Amino acid sequence: MKHLLTIDDLNAQDIAHLIQLAQSLQSNPEQYTSMANSAPLGLLFYENSTRTKLSFELAAKRLGFEVSSLDINTSSVQKGESVLDTLLNLKAMGIRFFIIRHRQEHIAQQMADAISDIHVINAGDGMHAHPTQALLDALTLYQVKGAFEPLKIAIIGDILHSRVANSLIACLSKMGTHDIRLIAPKAWQPTHSNLYVSDDINALEDVDVVYTLRVQKERIEDAELRSLEDYISRFQLTKQRLSKANPNAIVMHPGPMNRGIEIESDVADGAQSHILNQVNNGIWMRQAILYNIATNSKAAA
Ligand code: CP
């Protein structure tokens, strides 16, 4: 693996290998310490982030990368410097590994295509893709449920605008999960999908996993929804609604959560919630991704 731009870069074997590697790191954290030998790595987060940014920073430092984080708000981005020029300048300083989050779709792909001898990881590009989130979710699902093929999963919320949903659906489909149910108000349903799509939250009946997406409040007004209250009354994951799922069902959410909007606090903090487990797995999965790219880079050198 040279870059990680979308889940399309991976096949089922690659995903299984990353899950295995992440679990190996988790069970023996010391084994790969310093493997990166102080290779410079840049974090370029043009959009806000808590989980992705800090878990990449922790993961990279644990592997021995020398990590630099560009503060976009005080950088020359504010003087109009383009993403391409920024990366070219950081490459001139010796940085070869770039973790990029940006509101523009496909920007990570464009940088990977435009600049030679660098490695790019997409940490979320607009509404397009968030592959490392999907992989940490896959790790969490595998650890809790043990297999992908028999899983029944409901994904609830703004599917249409969600990079998390795009990458999760792609990842689970590659791993053989067939029963993926998309539950959303009509305005937030995907325009084309081979999957089961419903605007009735009762479609989560019997599922093994309930994955609730963050309501992007900025989209409420233009999404033909009557109001936030309307969304809450029809789609909020409550204890009562969760009780219709399999009794062993787990609850997942990519964060950040809007408590009291897409999810009730009792559910977010309840016994079935694996939300903080997802966050913890983010470090191990991101270590596995960086390890994989760095070792391939050494092999190619
Ligand atoms: N899930 C996720 O991408 O969270 P952050 O925006 O905090 O990185």
Tab-separated table of C-alpha atoms in Angstrom, residues 5-266:
chain	number	residue	atom	x	y	z
A	5	LEU	CA	-7.291	7.323	-0.419
A	6	THR	CA	-10.517	5.317	-0.434
A	7	ILE	CA	-11.649	1.842	0.564
A	8	ASP	CA	-11.528	1.093	-3.180
A	9	ASP	CA	-7.722	0.940	-2.775
A	10	LEU	CA	-8.152	-2.253	-0.731
A	11	ASN	CA	-9.513	-5.740	-1.294
A	12	ALA	CA	-10.966	-8.035	1.379
A	13	GLN	CA	-7.574	-9.638	1.991
A	14	ASP	CA	-5.958	-6.216	2.565
A	15	ILE	CA	-8.695	-5.270	5.046
A	16	ALA	CA	-8.369	-8.571	6.893
A	17	HIS	CA	-4.580	-8.070	7.032
A	18	LEU	CA	-4.966	-4.567	8.518
A	19	ILE	CA	-7.385	-5.905	11.131
A	20	GLN	CA	-4.924	-8.658	12.043
A	21	LEU	CA	-2.041	-6.164	12.225
A	22	ALA	CA	-4.050	-3.740	14.397
A	23	GLN	CA	-4.889	-6.588	16.789
A	24	SER	CA	-1.261	-7.646	16.905
A	25	LEU	CA	-0.231	-4.075	17.787
A	26	GLN	CA	-2.950	-3.908	20.424
A	27	SER	CA	-1.811	-7.119	22.097
A	28	ASN	CA	1.887	-6.208	22.009
A	29	PRO	CA	2.261	-2.420	21.687
A	30	GLU	CA	6.041	-2.428	22.054
A	31	GLN	CA	6.778	-4.656	19.089
A	32	TYR	CA	6.835	-1.960	16.383
A	33	THR	CA	8.107	1.005	18.422
A	34	SER	CA	10.600	3.140	16.484
A	35	MET	CA	10.125	1.224	13.215
A	36	ALA	CA	9.616	4.549	11.396
A	37	ASN	CA	13.098	5.701	12.442
A	38	SER	CA	12.075	9.369	12.848
A	39	ALA	CA	10.623	9.684	9.326
A	40	PRO	CA	8.913	13.109	9.086
A	41	LEU	CA	5.108	12.981	8.885
A	42	GLY	CA	2.749	15.922	8.407
A	43	LEU	CA	-0.782	16.318	9.753
A	44	LEU	CA	-2.765	18.699	7.533
A	45	PHE	CA	-6.257	19.152	8.920
A	46	TYR	CA	-8.031	21.856	6.938
A	47	GLU	CA	-11.268	20.800	8.677
A	48	ASN	CA	-11.791	20.377	12.415
A	49	SER	CA	-11.087	17.030	14.035
A	50	THR	CA	-10.579	15.566	17.481
A	51	ARG	CA	-10.508	11.774	17.073
A	52	THR	CA	-8.840	11.377	13.686
A	53	LYS	CA	-6.152	13.999	14.230
A	54	LEU	CA	-5.086	12.997	17.737
A	55	SER	CA	-5.245	9.257	17.072
A	56	PHE	CA	-3.049	9.671	13.985
A	57	GLU	CA	-0.640	11.769	16.038
A	58	LEU	CA	-0.478	9.165	18.811
A	59	ALA	CA	-0.225	6.302	16.321
A	60	ALA	CA	2.578	7.966	14.364
A	61	LYS	CA	4.573	8.879	17.481
A	62	ARG	CA	4.280	5.348	18.843
A	63	LEU	CA	5.769	4.031	15.609
A	64	GLY	CA	8.660	6.481	15.835
A	65	PHE	CA	7.618	9.053	13.213
A	66	GLU	CA	8.645	12.676	13.712
A	67	VAL	CA	5.250	14.369	13.619
A	68	SER	CA	4.570	17.953	12.516
A	69	SER	CA	1.056	19.354	12.660
A	70	LEU	CA	0.273	22.364	10.491
A	71	ASP	CA	-1.970	24.848	12.306
A	72	ILE	CA	-4.114	25.862	9.346
A	73	ASN	CA	-5.447	28.985	11.093
A	74	THR	CA	-2.000	30.508	11.606
A	75	SER	CA	-0.384	29.111	8.465
A	76	SER	CA	0.133	30.666	5.047
A	77	VAL	CA	-3.043	28.897	3.956
A	78	GLN	CA	-4.637	32.095	5.306
A	79	LYS	CA	-2.610	34.056	2.728
A	80	GLY	CA	-4.080	31.938	-0.029
A	81	GLU	CA	-1.416	29.231	-0.426
A	82	SER	CA	-2.876	26.257	-2.259
A	83	VAL	CA	-2.909	22.707	-0.914
A	84	LEU	CA	-0.523	21.666	-3.683
A	85	ASP	CA	1.995	24.413	-2.877
A	86	THR	CA	1.728	23.648	0.824
A	87	LEU	CA	2.528	19.988	0.245
A	88	LEU	CA	5.380	20.791	-2.155
A	89	ASN	CA	6.922	23.078	0.467
A	90	LEU	CA	6.553	20.501	3.230
A	91	LYS	CA	8.057	17.884	0.913
A	92	ALA	CA	11.020	20.253	0.422
A	93	MET	CA	11.449	20.125	4.212
A	94	GLY	CA	11.677	16.335	4.000
A	95	ILE	CA	8.124	15.303	4.840
A	96	ARG	CA	7.047	12.249	2.848
A	97	PHE	CA	3.965	11.068	4.803
A	98	PHE	CA	0.878	13.293	4.678
A	99	ILE	CA	-2.383	12.843	6.551
A	100	ILE	CA	-4.931	15.188	4.943
A	101	ARG	CA	-8.445	16.223	5.910
A	102	HIS	CA	-10.154	18.731	3.664
A	103	ARG	CA	-13.672	19.792	2.708
A	104	GLN	CA	-12.889	19.301	-1.011
A	105	GLU	CA	-13.723	15.863	-2.381
A	106	HIS	CA	-10.837	13.913	-3.963
A	107	ILE	CA	-8.151	16.375	-2.792
A	108	ALA	CA	-6.067	13.562	-1.258
A	109	GLN	CA	-6.217	11.658	-4.550
A	110	GLN	CA	-5.198	14.802	-6.456
A	111	MET	CA	-2.163	15.317	-4.213
A	112	ALA	CA	-1.139	11.678	-4.533
A	113	ASP	CA	-1.383	11.979	-8.328
A	114	ALA	CA	0.396	15.332	-8.539
A	115	ILE	CA	3.423	14.777	-6.288
A	116	SER	CA	5.900	11.927	-6.648
A	117	ASP	CA	7.600	10.059	-3.818
A	118	ILE	CA	5.094	10.887	-1.108
A	119	HIS	CA	2.498	8.869	0.805
A	120	VAL	CA	-0.984	10.309	1.290
A	121	ILE	CA	-3.656	9.140	3.706
A	122	ASN	CA	-7.146	10.534	3.333
A	123	ALA	CA	-8.435	11.559	6.770
A	124	GLY	CA	-11.800	12.637	5.338
A	125	ASP	CA	-12.492	14.560	2.090
A	126	GLY	CA	-15.791	16.421	1.948
A	127	MET	CA	-18.742	14.107	1.485
A	128	HIS	CA	-16.655	11.532	-0.363
A	129	ALA	CA	-14.644	9.174	1.841
A	130	HIS	CA	-13.274	8.512	5.315
A	131	PRO	CA	-11.449	5.211	4.847
A	132	THR	CA	-9.598	5.085	8.166
A	133	GLN	CA	-12.912	5.503	10.035
A	134	ALA	CA	-14.365	2.559	8.107
A	135	LEU	CA	-11.331	0.428	8.926
A	136	LEU	CA	-11.434	1.169	12.655
A	137	ASP	CA	-15.164	0.412	12.552
A	138	ALA	CA	-14.422	-2.886	10.809
A	139	LEU	CA	-11.856	-3.708	13.515
A	140	THR	CA	-14.451	-2.971	16.209
A	141	LEU	CA	-17.129	-5.062	14.485
A	142	TYR	CA	-14.750	-7.957	13.969
A	143	GLN	CA	-13.633	-7.929	17.599
A	144	VAL	CA	-17.180	-7.866	18.929
A	145	LYS	CA	-19.042	-9.973	16.375
A	146	GLY	CA	-16.278	-12.234	14.993
A	147	ALA	CA	-17.439	-12.300	11.352
A	148	PHE	CA	-18.760	-9.949	8.677
A	149	GLU	CA	-20.865	-12.201	6.428
A	150	PRO	CA	-23.784	-12.893	8.793
A	151	LEU	CA	-23.994	-9.352	10.175
A	152	LYS	CA	-27.193	-7.370	9.944
A	153	ILE	CA	-26.471	-3.663	10.259
A	154	ALA	CA	-28.651	-0.551	10.204
A	155	ILE	CA	-27.020	2.772	9.344
A	156	ILE	CA	-29.215	5.670	10.448
A	157	GLY	CA	-29.042	9.322	9.483
A	158	ASP	CA	-27.715	11.561	6.759
A	159	ILE	CA	-26.526	8.839	4.386
A	160	LEU	CA	-26.570	11.150	1.365
A	161	HIS	CA	-23.914	13.570	2.663
A	162	SER	CA	-21.888	11.163	4.797
A	163	ARG	CA	-18.320	10.206	3.938
A	164	VAL	CA	-18.438	7.862	6.945
A	165	ALA	CA	-21.430	5.991	5.495
A	166	ASN	CA	-19.856	5.810	2.018
A	167	SER	CA	-16.659	4.230	3.309
A	168	LEU	CA	-18.370	1.951	5.842
A	169	ILE	CA	-20.761	0.567	3.209
A	170	ALA	CA	-17.857	-0.002	0.795
A	171	CYS	CA	-15.798	-1.736	3.498
A	172	LEU	CA	-18.571	-4.012	4.767
A	173	SER	CA	-19.633	-4.916	1.228
A	174	LYS	CA	-16.065	-5.995	0.453
A	175	MET	CA	-16.054	-8.125	3.610
A	176	GLY	CA	-19.242	-9.927	2.565
A	177	THR	CA	-21.903	-8.203	4.683
A	178	HIS	CA	-25.141	-8.342	2.678
A	179	ASP	CA	-27.773	-7.133	5.134
A	180	ILE	CA	-27.002	-3.413	5.255
A	181	ARG	CA	-30.101	-1.285	5.866
A	182	LEU	CA	-30.008	2.451	5.243
A	183	ILE	CA	-32.502	4.359	7.376
A	184	ALA	CA	-32.946	8.049	6.636
A	185	PRO	CA	-35.521	10.708	5.893
A	186	LYS	CA	-36.205	10.799	2.159
A	187	ALA	CA	-34.126	13.972	1.718
A	188	TRP	CA	-31.055	12.175	3.088
A	189	GLN	CA	-31.400	8.885	1.263
A	190	PRO	CA	-28.816	7.962	-1.361
A	191	THR	CA	-29.907	8.657	-4.920
A	192	HIS	CA	-28.662	5.258	-6.148
A	193	SER	CA	-28.220	2.228	-3.938
A	194	ASN	CA	-28.606	-1.526	-4.285
A	195	LEU	CA	-29.143	-1.728	-0.533
A	196	TYR	CA	-32.384	-1.735	1.431
A	197	VAL	CA	-33.408	1.888	2.062
A	198	SER	CA	-36.220	2.986	4.394
A	199	ASP	CA	-37.519	6.107	6.100
A	200	ASP	CA	-38.943	4.011	8.934
A	201	ILE	CA	-36.658	3.514	11.944
A	202	ASN	CA	-38.474	0.251	12.712
A	203	ALA	CA	-36.399	-1.209	9.877
A	204	LEU	CA	-33.708	-1.747	12.513
A	205	GLU	CA	-35.657	-4.751	13.801
A	206	ASP	CA	-33.389	-7.743	14.487
A	207	VAL	CA	-30.144	-6.070	13.420
A	208	ASP	CA	-26.847	-6.889	15.141
A	209	VAL	CA	-25.398	-3.411	14.772
A	210	VAL	CA	-27.027	0.009	14.934
A	211	TYR	CA	-24.700	2.626	13.465
A	212	THR	CA	-25.985	6.165	14.014
A	213	LEU	CA	-24.518	9.049	12.030
A	214	ARG	CA	-23.968	12.576	13.245
A	215	VAL	CA	-26.664	15.015	12.208
A	216	GLN	CA	-24.885	17.750	10.331
A	217	LYS	CA	-27.063	20.559	11.654
A	218	GLU	CA	-25.964	22.847	8.850
A	219	ARG	CA	-27.786	20.541	6.421
A	220	ILE	CA	-31.159	20.573	8.165
A	221	GLU	CA	-32.324	23.727	6.434
A	222	ASP	CA	-31.555	22.654	2.898
A	223	ALA	CA	-32.574	19.045	3.290
A	224	GLU	CA	-36.346	19.430	3.040
A	225	LEU	CA	-36.734	18.256	6.587
A	226	ARG	CA	-39.405	20.112	8.430
A	227	SER	CA	-37.191	20.680	11.487
A	228	LEU	CA	-34.635	19.214	13.804
A	229	GLU	CA	-37.517	18.254	16.103
A	230	ASP	CA	-39.017	16.270	13.249
A	231	TYR	CA	-35.756	14.354	12.809
A	232	ILE	CA	-35.504	13.721	16.558
A	233	SER	CA	-39.050	12.406	16.785
A	234	ARG	CA	-38.654	10.035	13.832
A	235	PHE	CA	-34.997	8.930	13.865
A	236	GLN	CA	-33.347	9.515	17.248
A	237	LEU	CA	-31.897	6.278	18.603
A	238	THR	CA	-33.697	5.805	21.905
A	239	LYS	CA	-33.661	2.872	24.319
A	240	GLN	CA	-37.156	1.991	23.234
A	241	ARG	CA	-36.197	1.892	19.526
A	242	LEU	CA	-32.969	0.013	20.246
A	243	SER	CA	-35.004	-2.673	22.032
A	244	LYS	CA	-36.342	-3.757	18.610
A	245	ALA	CA	-32.844	-4.737	17.469
A	246	ASN	CA	-31.222	-8.055	18.390
A	247	PRO	CA	-30.764	-8.162	22.210
A	248	ASN	CA	-27.000	-8.472	21.622
A	249	ALA	CA	-26.937	-5.589	19.169
A	250	ILE	CA	-24.168	-3.059	19.566
A	251	VAL	CA	-24.434	0.697	19.072
A	252	MET	CA	-21.808	2.590	17.089
A	253	HIS	CA	-21.283	6.248	16.183
A	254	PRO	CA	-18.256	7.865	14.497
A	255	GLY	CA	-18.317	10.973	16.696
A	256	PRO	CA	-18.683	13.746	17.456
A	257	MET	CA	-22.095	12.955	18.927
A	258	ASN	CA	-25.012	15.342	19.192
A	259	ARG	CA	-26.506	13.946	22.372
A	260	GLY	CA	-30.253	14.367	22.414
A	261	ILE	CA	-30.431	14.700	18.623
A	262	GLU	CA	-29.410	11.538	16.755
A	263	ILE	CA	-28.828	9.556	19.947
A	264	GLU	CA	-30.219	9.520	23.460
A	265	SER	CA	-27.573	9.858	26.165
A	266	ASP	CA	-28.804	6.673	27.862
